[in-house]
Short mmCIF file of C-alpha atoms in Angstrom, two decimals:
data_model
loop_
_atom_site.label_atom_id
_atom_site.label_comp_id
_atom_site.label_asym_id
_atom_site.label_seq_id
_atom_site.Cartn_x
_atom_site.Cartn_y
_atom_site.Cartn_z
CA UNK A 1 -70.73 11.85 23.93
CA UNK A 2 -69.44 15.31 24.33
CA UNK A 3 -67.38 13.12 27.80
CA UNK A 4 -66.37 10.84 25.63
CA UNK A 5 -64.79 12.46 22.94
CA UNK A 6 -63.00 14.82 25.32
CA UNK A 7 -61.27 11.95 27.10
CA UNK A 8 -60.13 11.03 23.27
CA UNK A 9 -58.90 14.23 22.50
CA UNK A 10 -57.14 14.65 26.01
CA UNK A 11 -55.21 10.75 25.51
CA UNK A 12 -54.29 12.45 21.45
CA UNK A 13 -52.88 15.56 23.21
CA UNK A 14 -51.08 13.37 25.69
CA UNK A 15 -49.98 11.09 23.67
CA UNK A 16 -48.86 14.57 21.44
CA UNK A 17 -47.04 15.81 24.04
CA UNK A 18 -44.99 12.36 24.58
CA UNK A 19 -44.26 12.07 20.99
CA UNK A 20 -43.18 15.45 21.20
CA UNK A 21 -41.07 14.57 24.23
CA UNK A 22 -39.76 11.36 22.98
CA UNK A 23 -38.63 13.34 19.68
CA UNK A 24 -36.86 15.43 21.07
CA UNK A 25 -34.42 13.28 23.26
CA UNK A 26 -33.69 11.41 20.30
CA UNK A 27 -32.83 14.67 18.12
CA UNK A 28 -31.08 15.60 21.27
CA UNK A 29 -29.12 12.38 21.24
CA UNK A 30 -28.34 12.73 17.56
CA UNK A 31 -26.85 15.82 18.41
CA UNK A 32 -24.23 14.43 21.05
CA UNK A 33 -23.72 11.35 19.29
CA UNK A 34 -20.09 9.67 18.56
CA UNK A 35 -18.85 7.81 15.66
CA UNK A 36 -16.68 4.85 17.09
CA UNK A 37 -13.80 4.39 15.63
CA UNK A 38 -10.96 1.69 16.17
CA UNK A 39 -7.53 2.02 16.16
CA UNK A 40 -3.47 0.65 16.56
CA UNK A 41 -1.55 2.60 18.43
CA UNK A 42 2.01 3.52 19.67
CA UNK A 43 2.28 2.71 23.21
CA UNK A 44 3.30 6.70 23.65
CA UNK A 45 0.05 7.54 22.82
CA UNK A 46 -1.83 5.61 25.26
CA UNK A 47 -1.75 8.28 27.41
CA UNK A 48 -2.92 11.53 25.19
CA UNK A 49 -5.96 9.12 24.11
CA UNK A 50 -6.84 8.26 27.27
CA UNK A 51 -6.99 12.09 28.84
CA UNK A 52 -10.38 13.25 29.53
CA UNK A 53 -10.23 16.32 27.90
CA UNK A 54 -8.57 14.85 24.45
CA UNK A 55 -11.84 12.35 25.01
CA UNK A 56 -14.20 15.18 25.34
CA UNK A 57 -12.99 17.19 22.46
CA UNK A 58 -13.48 14.31 20.19
CA UNK A 59 -16.41 13.65 21.32
CA UNK A 60 -17.32 17.20 20.34
CA UNK A 61 -16.25 16.69 17.18
CA UNK A 62 -18.41 13.60 16.81
CA UNK A 63 -15.65 11.03 17.68
CA UNK A 64 -15.42 8.47 20.00
CA UNK A 65 -11.97 6.41 19.47
CA UNK A 66 -10.75 3.16 20.89
CA UNK A 67 -7.68 2.01 21.01
CA UNK A 68 -5.28 -0.98 21.39
CA UNK A 69 -1.56 -0.91 21.59
CA UNK A 70 1.39 -2.90 19.70
CA UNK A 71 5.29 -1.59 18.79
CA UNK A 72 4.81 0.22 15.59
CA UNK A 73 7.13 -2.04 13.96
CA UNK A 74 5.33 -4.77 15.00
CA UNK A 75 1.56 -3.42 12.96
CA UNK A 76 2.72 -4.67 10.14
CA UNK A 77 2.63 -8.19 10.77
CA UNK A 78 -0.99 -7.74 12.94
CA UNK A 79 -4.66 -8.10 11.00
CA UNK A 80 -5.81 -4.71 10.33
CA UNK A 81 -8.88 -5.39 9.66
CA UNK A 82 -11.76 -4.20 10.71
CA UNK A 83 -9.54 -1.44 11.60
CA UNK A 84 -10.00 2.48 11.11
CA UNK A 85 -6.45 3.47 11.46
CA UNK A 86 -3.32 2.59 12.64
CA UNK A 87 -0.75 5.09 14.30
CA UNK A 88 2.78 4.23 13.85
CA UNK A 89 5.32 6.39 15.89
CA UNK A 90 7.34 6.97 12.22
CA UNK A 91 6.41 7.76 8.73
CA UNK A 92 8.75 4.36 7.71
CA UNK A 93 6.28 1.58 9.29
CA UNK A 94 3.49 4.38 8.25
CA UNK A 95 4.35 3.88 4.42
CA UNK A 96 4.65 -0.28 4.98
CA UNK A 97 1.22 -0.09 6.47
CA UNK A 98 -0.08 2.01 3.27
CA UNK A 99 1.77 -0.41 0.83
CA UNK A 100 0.41 -3.01 2.26
CA UNK A 101 -3.01 -1.77 3.01
CA UNK A 102 -3.21 0.56 -0.70
CA UNK A 103 -3.76 3.46 1.15
CA UNK A 104 -3.73 7.24 -0.45
CA UNK A 105 -1.13 9.26 0.26
CA UNK A 106 -0.43 11.84 1.57
CA UNK A 107 -0.74 10.36 5.27
CA UNK A 108 -1.84 12.68 7.81
CA UNK A 109 1.19 13.48 10.43
CA UNK A 110 -0.11 15.05 13.11
CA UNK A 111 2.75 15.40 15.73
CA UNK A 112 6.31 14.74 16.02
CA UNK A 113 9.36 13.84 18.59
CA UNK A 114 12.90 13.80 18.29
CA UNK A 115 14.70 11.20 20.52
CA UNK A 116 16.71 11.80 23.11
CA UNK A 117 18.91 9.99 26.26
CA UNK A 118 17.44 10.74 29.73
CA UNK A 119 20.30 9.95 32.02
CA UNK A 120 20.77 10.77 35.77
CA UNK A 121 22.94 13.45 36.87
CA UNK A 122 26.34 11.37 37.85
CA UNK A 123 26.26 9.35 34.58
CA UNK A 124 25.69 12.43 32.55
CA UNK A 125 28.77 14.45 34.37
CA UNK A 126 30.72 11.41 33.77
CA UNK A 127 30.13 11.84 29.95
CA UNK A 128 31.06 15.32 29.87
CA UNK A 129 33.84 15.13 31.70
CA UNK A 130 35.26 12.21 28.69
CA UNK A 131 34.19 14.52 25.85
CA UNK A 132 30.85 12.08 25.44
CA UNK A 133 28.48 14.93 26.02
CA UNK A 134 28.46 18.99 26.67
CA UNK A 135 26.46 20.11 29.51
CA UNK A 136 23.86 23.09 30.04
CA UNK A 137 21.94 22.85 33.58
CA UNK A 138 19.55 19.93 33.10
CA UNK A 139 20.45 19.59 29.49
CA UNK A 140 23.10 18.45 27.22
CA UNK A 141 24.12 17.48 23.68
CA UNK A 142 25.49 13.79 23.56
CA UNK A 143 28.45 13.45 20.66
CA UNK A 144 26.86 10.72 18.92
CA UNK A 145 30.29 10.21 17.04
CA UNK A 146 31.91 10.03 20.56
CA UNK A 147 29.64 7.94 21.92
CA UNK A 148 29.56 5.31 19.03
CA UNK A 149 33.68 5.43 19.20
CA UNK A 150 33.84 3.42 22.73
CA UNK A 151 31.18 1.60 21.61
CA UNK A 152 33.11 0.17 19.17
CA UNK A 153 36.00 -0.62 21.55
CA UNK A 154 33.52 -2.20 24.22
CA UNK A 155 34.21 0.99 26.74
CA UNK A 156 33.23 0.23 30.34
CA UNK A 157 32.14 3.17 32.95
CA UNK A 158 35.20 2.11 34.41
CA UNK A 159 37.50 3.93 32.15
CA UNK A 160 35.33 6.73 32.27
CA UNK A 161 37.22 9.56 34.76
CA UNK A 162 35.20 10.27 37.47
CA UNK A 163 33.17 7.46 37.18
CA UNK A 164 35.06 5.57 40.39
CA UNK A 165 33.36 7.78 42.34
CA UNK A 166 29.67 6.55 41.21
CA UNK A 167 29.26 2.61 42.40
CA UNK A 168 26.30 2.74 40.11
CA UNK A 169 27.65 2.83 36.95
CA UNK A 170 29.71 -0.44 36.36
CA UNK A 171 30.06 -2.44 32.74
CA UNK A 172 29.95 -1.78 29.73
CA UNK A 173 29.14 1.25 28.78
CA UNK A 174 25.58 2.03 26.40
CA UNK A 175 22.49 3.21 25.76
CA UNK A 176 19.50 1.13 26.80
CA UNK A 177 17.58 1.40 23.44
CA UNK A 178 13.69 -0.93 22.56
CA UNK A 179 13.70 -3.48 20.90
CA UNK A 180 14.81 -2.86 17.15
CA UNK A 181 12.45 -5.20 15.26
CA UNK A 182 9.26 -4.20 16.90
CA UNK A 183 9.48 -1.20 18.70
CA UNK A 184 9.73 2.80 16.32
CA UNK A 185 12.66 3.91 19.05
CA UNK A 186 14.92 0.77 18.94
CA UNK A 187 14.38 0.81 14.99
CA UNK A 188 15.38 4.93 14.61
CA UNK A 189 18.20 4.09 17.01
CA UNK A 190 19.97 1.88 14.07
CA UNK A 191 18.95 4.65 11.78
CA UNK A 192 20.31 7.27 12.88
CA UNK A 193 23.67 5.54 14.76
CA UNK A 194 24.13 3.89 11.22
CA UNK A 195 24.20 7.56 9.45
CA UNK A 196 26.70 8.57 11.42
CA UNK A 197 28.40 5.44 11.51
CA UNK A 198 28.37 5.74 7.42
CA UNK A 199 29.91 9.05 7.00
CA UNK A 200 26.60 10.51 7.03
CA UNK A 201 25.07 8.69 4.36
CA UNK A 202 21.54 6.76 4.41
CA UNK A 203 22.07 2.77 4.55
CA UNK A 204 20.48 2.16 1.39
CA UNK A 205 21.77 -1.17 -0.11
CA UNK A 206 23.16 -4.83 1.26
CA UNK A 207 26.71 -3.29 1.60
CA UNK A 208 25.44 -0.56 3.97
CA UNK A 209 23.72 -2.93 6.01
CA UNK A 210 26.68 -4.92 5.74
CA UNK A 211 29.00 -2.15 6.62
CA UNK A 212 27.55 -1.07 9.68
CA UNK A 213 26.47 -4.34 10.44
CA UNK A 214 29.04 -5.55 13.54
CA UNK A 215 28.32 -1.90 15.60
CA UNK A 216 25.05 -2.13 14.94
CA UNK A 217 25.07 -5.88 16.67
CA UNK A 218 27.20 -4.71 19.97
CA UNK A 219 25.11 -1.64 20.41
CA UNK A 220 22.05 -3.84 20.75
CA UNK A 221 23.78 -7.27 22.30
CA UNK A 222 25.15 -5.80 25.10
CA UNK A 223 22.02 -4.95 26.18
CA UNK A 224 20.62 -8.28 26.95
CA UNK A 225 17.08 -8.16 27.25
CA UNK A 226 15.01 -5.23 26.18
CA UNK A 227 12.08 -3.40 26.83
CA UNK A 228 9.29 -4.01 24.09
CA UNK A 229 8.34 -0.32 24.37
CA UNK A 230 9.52 3.12 25.12
CA UNK A 231 6.49 3.79 27.63
CA UNK A 232 7.63 1.13 29.69
CA UNK A 233 11.36 2.04 29.62
CA UNK A 234 11.15 5.59 30.50
CA UNK A 235 8.56 4.31 33.35
CA UNK A 236 11.88 1.97 34.56
CA UNK A 237 14.15 5.00 34.51
CA UNK A 238 11.73 7.09 36.55
CA UNK A 239 11.48 4.74 39.20
CA UNK A 240 15.15 4.25 38.87
CA UNK A 241 15.30 0.89 37.77
CA UNK A 242 17.88 0.10 35.29
CA UNK A 243 20.40 1.55 32.96
CA UNK A 244 21.89 4.97 33.89
CA UNK A 245 21.25 5.99 29.96
CA UNK A 246 17.91 5.63 28.36
CA UNK A 247 16.61 6.26 24.84
CA UNK A 248 12.80 7.85 24.98
CA UNK A 249 10.99 10.55 23.30
CA UNK A 250 11.01 13.93 24.18
CA UNK A 251 7.38 13.98 24.11
CA UNK A 252 7.83 11.17 27.32
CA UNK A 253 10.00 13.88 29.09
CA UNK A 254 8.11 17.05 28.49
CA UNK A 255 4.93 15.76 29.72
CA UNK A 256 6.62 14.07 32.72
CA UNK A 257 7.37 18.16 33.38
CA UNK A 258 4.09 19.66 32.48
CA UNK A 259 2.24 17.64 34.84
CA UNK A 260 5.23 18.71 37.54
CA UNK A 261 6.76 15.41 37.94
CA UNK A 262 10.40 16.19 37.30
CA UNK A 263 13.33 13.70 38.62
CA UNK A 264 16.01 15.80 40.88
CA UNK A 265 18.78 14.42 38.81
CA UNK A 266 17.39 14.19 35.24
CA UNK A 267 19.35 15.46 32.98
CA UNK A 268 18.44 15.11 29.25
CA UNK A 269 21.36 14.60 25.97
CA UNK A 270 20.25 15.27 23.22
CA UNK A 271 22.29 13.44 20.37
CA UNK A 272 23.68 15.91 18.16
CA UNK A 273 22.54 13.81 15.30
CA UNK A 274 18.84 12.38 16.28
CA UNK A 275 15.80 10.64 14.15
CA UNK A 276 12.28 12.63 14.58
CA UNK A 277 9.71 10.71 15.03
CA UNK A 278 6.87 11.55 12.65
CA UNK A 279 3.23 10.04 14.04
CA UNK A 280 1.55 9.59 11.21
CA UNK A 281 -1.62 7.67 11.32
CA UNK A 282 -2.42 5.23 8.64
CA UNK A 283 -6.17 5.97 7.34
CA UNK A 284 -7.66 2.30 6.89
CA UNK A 285 -11.12 3.57 6.16
CA UNK A 286 -12.85 7.52 5.37
CA UNK A 287 -13.31 7.64 9.37
CA UNK A 288 -9.72 6.92 9.94
CA UNK A 289 -8.53 10.04 7.54
CA UNK A 290 -11.03 12.50 9.23
CA UNK A 291 -9.88 11.44 12.48
CA UNK A 292 -6.14 11.91 11.18
CA UNK A 293 -7.00 14.91 9.53
CA UNK A 294 -8.86 16.36 12.75
CA UNK A 295 -5.50 15.64 14.95
CA UNK A 296 -3.42 17.61 12.78
CA UNK A 297 -5.71 20.49 12.21
CA UNK A 298 -8.32 21.27 15.50
CA UNK A 299 -6.77 23.82 17.67
CA UNK A 300 -7.75 21.88 20.79
CA UNK A 301 -6.71 18.76 20.00
CA UNK A 302 -2.65 19.87 18.89
CA UNK A 303 -2.87 21.97 22.40
CA UNK A 304 -3.75 18.45 24.07
CA UNK A 305 -1.34 17.30 21.96
CA UNK A 306 1.66 19.34 23.20
CA UNK A 307 0.32 19.36 27.06
CA UNK A 308 1.25 15.35 25.78
CA UNK A 309 5.12 16.44 25.09
CA UNK A 310 4.04 16.22 21.15
CA UNK A 311 5.51 18.84 18.76
CA UNK A 312 2.30 19.29 16.59
CA UNK A 313 3.65 19.33 12.14
CA UNK A 314 3.97 23.13 10.94
CA UNK A 315 3.91 25.27 13.91
CA UNK A 316 6.92 25.47 16.74
CA UNK A 317 5.13 28.52 18.43
CA UNK A 318 2.75 26.00 20.16
CA UNK A 319 4.99 23.96 21.61
CA UNK A 320 7.47 26.80 22.56
CA UNK A 321 5.01 28.37 24.28
CA UNK A 322 3.61 25.46 26.96
CA UNK A 323 7.22 24.74 27.46
CA UNK A 324 8.72 28.02 28.39
CA UNK A 325 9.04 27.07 32.13
CA UNK A 326 11.01 23.87 31.77
CA UNK A 327 13.95 25.22 29.02
CA UNK A 328 16.97 24.05 31.30
CA UNK A 329 15.62 20.43 30.21
CA UNK A 330 14.30 21.05 26.56
CA UNK A 331 16.46 22.75 23.51
CA UNK A 332 13.05 23.54 22.35
CA UNK A 333 14.82 24.96 18.79
CA UNK A 334 16.33 21.78 18.31
CA UNK A 335 19.40 24.34 18.45
CA UNK A 336 23.04 22.12 17.59
CA UNK A 337 20.96 19.03 16.58
CA UNK A 338 21.10 17.45 13.18
CA UNK A 339 18.06 15.19 11.68
CA UNK A 340 19.10 12.12 10.37
CA UNK A 341 17.04 10.55 7.20
CA UNK A 342 15.81 6.81 7.72
CA UNK A 343 16.13 4.17 5.42
CA UNK A 344 13.07 2.53 3.84
CA UNK A 345 10.99 0.02 5.81
CA UNK A 346 12.87 -2.90 3.96
CA UNK A 347 16.69 -1.42 5.42
CA UNK A 348 15.65 -0.91 8.68
CA UNK A 349 14.30 -4.31 8.79
CA UNK A 350 17.34 -5.94 7.54
CA UNK A 351 19.31 -3.83 9.93
CA UNK A 352 17.60 -4.78 12.47
CA UNK A 353 17.52 -8.55 12.39
CA UNK A 354 21.49 -8.30 12.20
CA UNK A 355 21.78 -6.40 15.17
CA UNK A 356 19.87 -9.24 16.66
CA UNK A 357 22.45 -11.13 15.52
CA UNK A 358 20.40 -13.26 12.78
CA UNK A 359 22.90 -13.55 10.12
CA UNK A 360 23.14 -12.18 6.97
CA UNK A 361 19.71 -12.70 4.98
CA UNK A 362 20.04 -15.14 2.22
#
């Protein structure tokens, strides 16, 4: 009996140890488990969310983020049931989504990026020689009003002094942009251009749209087929394909430089009137809002956003310090750059539709 009792006690002790080990493992798993949140993002943020360092930082705060990409203006047409957040590239489409899904404001805006024009050096020098831009090493300023005047008069590269020395500079002078009906950068291009063409007045009515519609149509129609996203347009530019002038986000340039992949003939032109792209989270669930707040406030995630070229909201020092070795390309303080107000979502939609040649809305 004593032998049997000993065996039973041993089994109970072993079982207790096993139970304790399992419980310990379960406790350990719980402490490192993450909550999965799903979102739709603009393509220019794909590399940020795919970065292993970002994945690790989010996991440390209890989140696994699954993302799908979409043009910012195309998000409004998606069925976002089952998603925790949408993350378009500016405030106007975010406001439209917030209204559609009855999302409480304020909306988190973790970071932003101004629109810039990347140019090959030959093209930038020709623009400068003809008074359309000013240059300082690898960066410069695009004189927006003068460029729009050239577009109004259908100027060609061949009509510009000095272009004859560069065989690649032929055809109509234009800046390549993305589709303004689906892509944020394309829509903001129209916002800035219409503001300048309208004499420094933000478009707010049917009459305002009508006033600038012919020029907006010229800016878009001359391009032919457009890229659906700024990510694709920037990749084409880096690979040497396509137009010598391309509208992109500063963040894409800054990220390229941070990775040590600068181009020998890259010139970054900051339009003297541009639009900041305020990357805005639209929380569709409480988890989505928590994620948006985390991206805005967590020091590690803010630092990683800067590494991907974004400017965190509320503190310029982070971006300035991180890009200190790239000031020959980047206008850190945006000196001489005026920010144009952005029209409402409804006005921008109609402006884009008219720019694409779809006629007056009846």
